[in-house]
Each structure stands twice: as structure tokens, then as C-alpha cells.
Short mmCIF file of C-alpha atoms in Angstrom, two decimals:
data_model
loop_
_atom_site.label_atom_id
_atom_site.label_comp_id
_atom_site.label_asym_id
_atom_site.label_seq_id
_atom_site.Cartn_x
_atom_site.Cartn_y
_atom_site.Cartn_z
CA MET A 16 -8.91 0.05 22.23
CA GLY A 17 -10.20 1.08 25.37
CA VAL A 18 -10.25 -2.78 26.76
CA GLU A 19 -9.42 -3.05 30.01
CA PRO A 20 -7.26 -6.21 30.11
CA GLY A 21 -9.15 -9.18 32.17
CA ALA A 22 -7.10 -12.29 34.03
CA CYS A 23 -6.70 -14.29 30.40
CA ASP A 24 -5.59 -10.75 28.82
CA VAL A 25 -2.12 -10.45 30.33
CA PRO A 26 0.56 -11.09 27.37
CA PRO A 27 3.14 -14.76 28.66
CA ALA A 28 6.65 -13.71 28.68
CA GLN A 29 7.81 -14.13 25.32
CA LEU A 30 5.09 -13.99 22.08
CA GLU A 31 4.73 -15.81 18.88
CA VAL A 32 5.55 -12.83 16.12
CA LEU A 33 3.85 -13.68 12.10
CA THR A 34 5.08 -11.34 9.54
CA VAL A 35 3.05 -11.05 6.47
CA ASN A 36 3.54 -8.96 3.30
CA MET A 37 -0.10 -8.61 1.86
CA CYS A 38 1.06 -7.41 -1.47
CA ILE A 39 -2.31 -4.92 -1.13
CA MET A 40 -2.56 -1.46 -2.91
CA SER A 41 -5.55 0.24 -1.80
CA SER A 42 -6.49 1.58 -5.43
CA GLY A 43 -4.67 0.38 -8.29
CA VAL A 44 -3.02 -3.09 -9.42
CA THR A 45 0.39 -4.26 -7.63
CA ASN A 46 3.97 -3.35 -9.52
CA ARG A 47 4.10 -6.88 -10.94
CA HIS A 48 1.09 -5.69 -12.80
CA LEU A 49 2.43 -2.15 -13.85
CA LEU A 50 1.37 -1.19 -17.19
CA THR A 51 5.08 -0.46 -17.79
CA ARG A 52 4.82 0.79 -20.75
CA LEU A 53 2.16 3.60 -20.15
CA VAL A 54 4.76 4.24 -17.06
CA HIS A 55 7.43 4.62 -19.02
CA LEU A 56 5.53 6.66 -22.15
CA ALA A 57 4.24 9.23 -19.71
CA GLY A 58 7.92 10.14 -18.59
CA ALA A 59 9.12 9.79 -22.09
CA ILE A 60 6.01 12.38 -23.60
CA LEU A 61 6.87 15.01 -20.42
CA ALA A 62 10.43 14.81 -21.73
CA GLY A 63 10.16 15.08 -25.32
CA LYS A 64 7.80 18.07 -24.70
CA LEU A 65 9.69 20.00 -22.12
CA THR A 66 13.17 19.35 -24.82
CA VAL A 67 10.79 20.74 -27.86
CA VAL A 68 9.76 23.70 -25.32
CA LEU A 69 13.30 24.92 -23.93
CA LEU A 70 15.21 24.33 -27.41
CA LEU A 71 12.37 26.90 -28.58
CA VAL A 72 13.22 29.08 -25.95
CA GLY A 73 16.93 28.96 -26.70
CA VAL A 74 18.57 26.33 -24.13
CA ARG A 75 21.73 25.04 -25.21
CA LEU A 76 21.21 21.18 -26.38
CA SER A 77 24.16 20.12 -23.69
CA LYS A 78 21.73 22.10 -21.18
CA VAL A 79 18.43 20.19 -22.29
CA LEU A 80 20.57 16.67 -21.84
CA VAL A 81 21.24 17.26 -18.40
CA VAL A 82 17.86 17.84 -17.53
CA LEU A 83 16.11 14.95 -19.57
CA PRO A 84 16.34 12.26 -16.70
CA LEU A 85 14.87 14.07 -13.77
CA VAL A 86 12.36 15.37 -15.86
CA TYR A 87 11.37 11.47 -17.18
CA LEU A 88 11.24 10.41 -13.90
CA VAL A 89 9.13 13.50 -12.49
CA GLY A 90 7.06 11.69 -15.40
CA VAL A 91 6.90 8.15 -14.06
CA PHE A 92 6.60 8.45 -10.39
CA LEU A 93 4.33 12.15 -9.58
CA ILE A 94 2.45 11.36 -13.09
CA SER A 95 2.19 7.87 -14.52
CA ILE A 96 2.31 5.59 -11.83
CA PRO A 97 -0.71 7.55 -9.55
CA ILE A 98 -2.95 7.60 -12.49
CA ILE A 99 -2.24 3.77 -13.43
CA ARG A 100 -3.29 3.11 -9.77
CA LEU A 101 -6.36 4.95 -10.06
CA LEU A 102 -7.38 3.47 -13.34
CA GLY A 103 -6.84 -0.18 -11.05
CA PRO A 104 -11.16 -0.33 -11.45
CA LEU A 105 -11.33 -0.43 -14.50
CA LEU A 106 -8.23 -2.33 -15.45
CA GLN A 107 -9.89 -5.39 -13.66
CA LEU A 108 -12.59 -4.58 -16.05
CA ALA A 109 -10.07 -5.85 -18.67
CA GLY A 110 -8.96 -8.41 -16.64
CA LEU A 111 -5.73 -7.71 -14.74
CA ASN A 112 -7.69 -8.54 -11.49
CA ASP A 113 -4.65 -9.21 -8.98
CA TYR A 114 -7.39 -10.61 -6.74
CA LYS A 115 -6.97 -8.58 -3.69
CA LYS A 116 -9.99 -9.96 -1.28
CA GLU A 117 -9.17 -13.14 -2.58
CA ARG A 118 -5.56 -12.98 -0.44
CA VAL A 119 -7.12 -11.59 2.58
CA ASP A 120 -9.69 -14.59 2.52
CA LEU A 121 -6.36 -17.36 1.49
CA PHE A 122 -4.65 -15.63 4.56
CA LEU A 123 -6.76 -16.02 7.12
CA GLN A 124 -7.70 -19.38 5.83
CA ALA A 125 -4.27 -20.33 6.35
CA LEU A 126 -3.84 -18.90 9.34
CA LEU A 127 -6.59 -21.17 10.96
CA GLU A 128 -5.86 -24.38 8.81
CA ARG A 129 -1.55 -24.09 9.41
CA PRO A 130 -0.86 -25.70 13.07
CA ALA A 131 2.43 -23.38 13.42
CA TRP A 132 0.63 -20.21 12.73
CA ARG A 133 -2.67 -21.18 15.17
CA GLY A 134 -0.45 -20.42 18.14
CA VAL A 135 1.20 -17.19 16.98
CA ASP A 136 0.18 -13.89 19.37
CA VAL A 137 0.60 -10.97 17.88
CA ILE A 138 0.84 -10.99 13.40
CA CYS A 139 2.47 -7.73 11.79
CA VAL A 140 1.10 -7.07 8.05
CA GLN A 141 2.66 -5.05 5.24
CA GLU A 142 1.43 -4.19 2.02
CA CYS A 143 -2.22 -4.25 3.16
CA TYR A 144 -2.84 -0.23 2.21
CA GLY A 145 -6.22 1.83 2.27
CA GLY A 146 -7.08 4.98 1.27
CA TRP A 147 -9.35 7.43 1.00
CA LEU A 148 -9.97 6.87 -2.97
CA LEU A 149 -11.52 3.86 -4.07
CA SER A 150 -10.20 1.91 -1.12
CA GLY A 151 -11.64 -1.08 -0.83
CA ASN A 152 -11.37 -1.47 2.08
CA TYR A 153 -8.70 -4.26 3.00
CA PRO A 154 -7.46 -3.34 6.42
CA LYS A 155 -11.11 -3.42 7.31
CA LEU A 156 -11.62 -7.11 6.03
CA LEU A 157 -8.87 -8.37 7.55
CA THR A 158 -9.10 -7.31 10.60
CA GLU A 159 -12.82 -8.21 11.45
CA GLY A 160 -11.92 -11.76 9.88
CA ALA A 161 -8.74 -12.10 12.16
CA ARG A 162 -11.05 -10.88 14.73
CA ALA A 163 -13.33 -13.78 14.56
CA LEU A 164 -9.86 -15.91 14.55
CA GLY A 165 -9.02 -14.46 18.40
CA PHE A 166 -7.25 -11.44 17.41
CA GLU A 167 -9.46 -9.09 19.02
CA TYR A 168 -7.14 -5.74 18.64
CA ALA A 169 -6.06 -4.06 16.11
CA ALA A 170 -3.86 -0.97 15.24
CA MET A 171 -3.33 0.46 11.68
CA PRO A 172 -2.99 3.99 10.10
CA PRO A 173 -6.08 5.95 9.72
CA GLU A 174 -7.95 4.94 6.68
CA ARG A 175 -7.20 8.74 5.18
CA PRO A 176 -3.89 9.20 5.07
CA HIS A 177 -1.58 12.43 6.32
CA PHE A 178 -0.69 14.92 4.16
CA PRO A 179 1.36 14.99 1.82
CA ALA A 180 -0.64 11.39 0.91
CA THR A 181 -4.11 12.67 1.84
CA LEU A 182 -5.41 11.35 -2.08
CA GLY A 183 -2.81 8.39 -1.94
CA GLN A 184 -2.26 5.24 -0.33
CA ASN A 185 -1.80 5.52 4.30
CA SER A 186 1.52 3.76 5.30
CA GLY A 187 -0.31 -0.20 4.92
CA LEU A 188 1.14 -1.55 8.01
CA VAL A 189 -1.25 -3.43 10.56
CA ILE A 190 -0.58 -5.71 13.94
CA LEU A 191 -3.12 -7.69 14.93
CA SER A 192 -3.19 -9.04 18.69
CA ARG A 193 -4.77 -11.37 21.18
CA TYR A 194 -3.70 -9.13 23.29
CA PRO A 195 -4.16 -5.42 24.57
CA ILE A 196 -2.63 -2.66 22.10
CA ASP A 197 -2.24 0.29 24.25
CA CYS A 198 -1.08 3.03 22.02
CA VAL A 199 -1.56 3.85 18.04
CA VAL A 200 0.49 6.50 16.48
CA ALA A 201 0.75 7.21 12.64
CA HIS A 202 4.04 9.69 11.70
CA SER A 203 3.99 10.58 8.15
CA PHE A 204 7.27 11.49 7.28
CA GLY A 205 7.04 14.00 4.82
CA LEU A 206 7.59 14.78 1.19
CA ALA A 207 8.98 12.69 -0.73
CA VAL A 208 9.50 11.03 -4.48
CA ASP A 209 6.79 9.15 -4.82
CA CYS A 210 4.97 10.60 -1.77
CA PHE A 211 1.87 11.50 -3.93
CA GLY A 212 1.18 7.76 -5.58
CA SER A 213 1.73 5.33 -2.44
CA ASN A 214 1.98 5.69 0.69
#
């Protein structure tokens, strides 16, 4: 991050690494809190409407039945899951807070208090998502808190994800290190079924 390593910044021959899954979505709620009825409802409504339209234009029922599972999946992955994630702040007002900020605080407290964790050199974090819309700044909260505990260097993807997830979330990967990180590169794998709704 532009800092020349000093004598104390030379890493040991063997690094101790801690891996952590933060389970933090930048906007919306974690998978265990997704409103499954709403998720399936979107797929069912889309499939139902398409069935009516196809039958009205004369498509045979056997062909319609072949297409329905795909239409249902499109409704779930490209419509309902992104909408529910974007509605996260409203869902929290309805009592579905999944305590994202508190999770960051508890992890940093555990990092300070647990003897086995105090000596680690590198922390590899997954599912600490950031995003352009309704971000929550969880990666920033994590890196700033870790910096106060001696992890002065961090690598993370840009806050604004690359296309096609520009309006979604970034990879959620964060590396915290006591030693300098020479190079950080973010790579997008392109279009996928859930590319607009997750990472």
C-alpha cells in the first residue's frame, strides 16, 4: 500500500494464517434470513404468467412444461433474491436485523482477547461484502478495527463492483496482514446466474 517495508516489516519464514467467514451481506440479509416464501412467490408468479401467455398464443402444453422450471429459476435468482437484498434496511425495521456491525465488533474483540488468535500474521476473510448501493461499509469497519490491532495492511476489492455486478456486491474477500501487501488485483468472472444479485 505504498509503504516501504522496514526492518520490523520483514515477514517470518512461516506465517500464521486465520481464515474467517463473516457472513455479512452489504445490503439485505444473510441467506438464513431470506424470506423464502417471497423468493418462491416471485418464481411462481413469473412462471404462472408466462404459462398463461404461452397457452394463449397457442404453444402446446408439453412445450410450456419444459420451459417452466427455467422460468421459475430466473424469477428466483434474477428478481426476488436481489429485491430482498436491496430491501434489507426495511426488513431490519421489521425486526429482521442480522447484526452485521455487531459481528464485526465481536470478531475484533475476539481477535484481541483470544490468545490463539493474537499471534496470527494474516487473516483471510470471506463474505464481508461491500457495494455501491446501501453498502454498510462493513469491509471498512473491519479493516479500520484490525489496523488498531496491528494489522496495518489490507487488500480488498473495490467498493464499486465490476460489471456485471456493478449494482450488486463485490467479492466480499478481505485480507488483513501485519506485513506489506505488494499487489492487489480484482478479477470479475463475468456473467453468471446470480451475477446481478450477489457477488
